[in-house]
Amino acid sequence: VVKCKSVSKIYKLPGVEEEVRALNSISLDEDSEFYPVKRGEFVIIRGPSGGGKTTLLNILGTLDSDFDGELFIMNNKITKDCSDDFLSRLRLKNIGFVFQSFNLISTMTALENVMLPMTIDSTSSEKEKLKRAKLLLGRVGLEDRMDHLPSELSGGEQQRVAIARALSNQPDILLLDEPTGDLDSTSTIEVMNLLLSINKFGPNNDRKSKSTIVMVTHNPELECYANRILYVQDGEFIKQAINEYQQA
Ligand code: ADP
Ligand code: MG
């Protein structure tokens, strides 16, 4: 579902001579030790701060298409020349995002936040959207918090709303950047167990729609949840580890 070849990213700051080489020829490719992200895989990208993790995730998620090299998302070739319209359609249909700081809309309830991506994209009726949003909030364990505003929810609960929202358009890939970075250890475990369940059984809990997950973290304790851990340092993959079993 995700493949890339020699992806490099250089940040040029206006008025500054010096450039930052944030990614240095990163590949997820059949010809490389670092093979492409497979359907249903749970990949963790780990490494020190400033290593290029967020830059990489933003490129894989097509939020940033200003890079050198080749990227394929669900067999769509992504280049500098892709239009914003094409990329935003691709994101809306195929990719769910979760960020460290939840990024919920503060004036909307949990239910309204989850419905929002469907309102922008989906052709289904209002009734169907409502039904799916309620189902998803149930899936993340928040059936009794649907009408709460983000400010009336704990950090862990807000992040679970954000996960439900990311799943609302049935994306092929879920991308998460430090989703537990602002959470206490109890909420971290709750969120990680939820992600593992979504990866293994899918958003609908029917084992049919297993979600592919790519998650960035600097927390080594979370590695046990993944199938594969990619270590990023100084803009390069330095090694990978494969877990035979995923466990909570
Ligand atoms: P990580 O997520 O692993 O902490 P980042 O991808 O955020 O790393 O950053 C990688 C490198 O790129 C760092 O040296 C950082 O300072 C630099 N960088 C990140 N974003 C920008 C930006 N918008 N402009 C200039 N430099 C940036
Ligand atoms: Mg980061």
Short mmCIF file of N, CA, C and O and ligand atoms in Angstrom, two decimals, residues 48-55 100 177-178 216, ligand 2:
data_model
loop_
_atom_site.label_atom_id
_atom_site.label_comp_id
_atom_site.label_asym_id
_atom_site.label_seq_id
_atom_site.Cartn_x
_atom_site.Cartn_y
_atom_site.Cartn_z
N PRO A 48 15.20 9.13 17.27
CA PRO A 48 15.37 10.32 18.09
C PRO A 48 14.68 11.55 17.49
O PRO A 48 14.42 11.60 16.28
N SER A 49 14.40 12.50 18.34
CA SER A 49 13.79 13.75 17.93
C SER A 49 14.68 14.45 16.89
O SER A 49 15.90 14.44 17.00
N GLY A 50 14.04 14.99 15.87
CA GLY A 50 14.80 15.67 14.81
C GLY A 50 15.33 14.72 13.75
O GLY A 50 16.00 15.13 12.81
N GLY A 51 15.01 13.43 13.87
CA GLY A 51 15.55 12.43 12.94
C GLY A 51 14.86 12.40 11.59
O GLY A 51 15.36 11.79 10.65
N GLY A 52 13.67 13.02 11.51
CA GLY A 52 12.97 13.06 10.23
C GLY A 52 11.66 12.29 10.20
O GLY A 52 11.05 12.12 9.15
N LYS A 53 11.20 11.83 11.37
CA LYS A 53 9.99 10.98 11.42
C LYS A 53 8.75 11.72 10.92
O LYS A 53 8.01 11.21 10.09
N THR A 54 8.53 12.92 11.44
CA THR A 54 7.34 13.69 11.04
C THR A 54 7.42 14.06 9.56
O THR A 54 6.43 13.97 8.83
N THR A 55 8.60 14.47 9.11
CA THR A 55 8.80 14.79 7.70
C THR A 55 8.42 13.60 6.83
O THR A 55 7.69 13.74 5.84
N GLN A 100 -0.49 14.14 17.43
CA GLN A 100 -0.21 14.16 18.87
C GLN A 100 -1.23 15.01 19.63
O GLN A 100 -1.68 14.65 20.70
N ASP A 177 1.05 10.29 14.09
CA ASP A 177 2.30 10.94 14.51
C ASP A 177 2.29 11.16 16.03
O ASP A 177 1.57 12.01 16.51
N GLU A 178 3.06 10.37 16.74
CA GLU A 178 3.15 10.45 18.21
C GLU A 178 1.76 10.52 18.86
O GLU A 178 1.51 11.41 19.68
N VAL A 216 4.27 6.84 14.12
CA VAL A 216 5.54 7.39 14.56
C VAL A 216 5.53 7.51 16.08
O VAL A 216 4.55 7.96 16.67
MG MG B 2 8.06 14.59 14.97
#
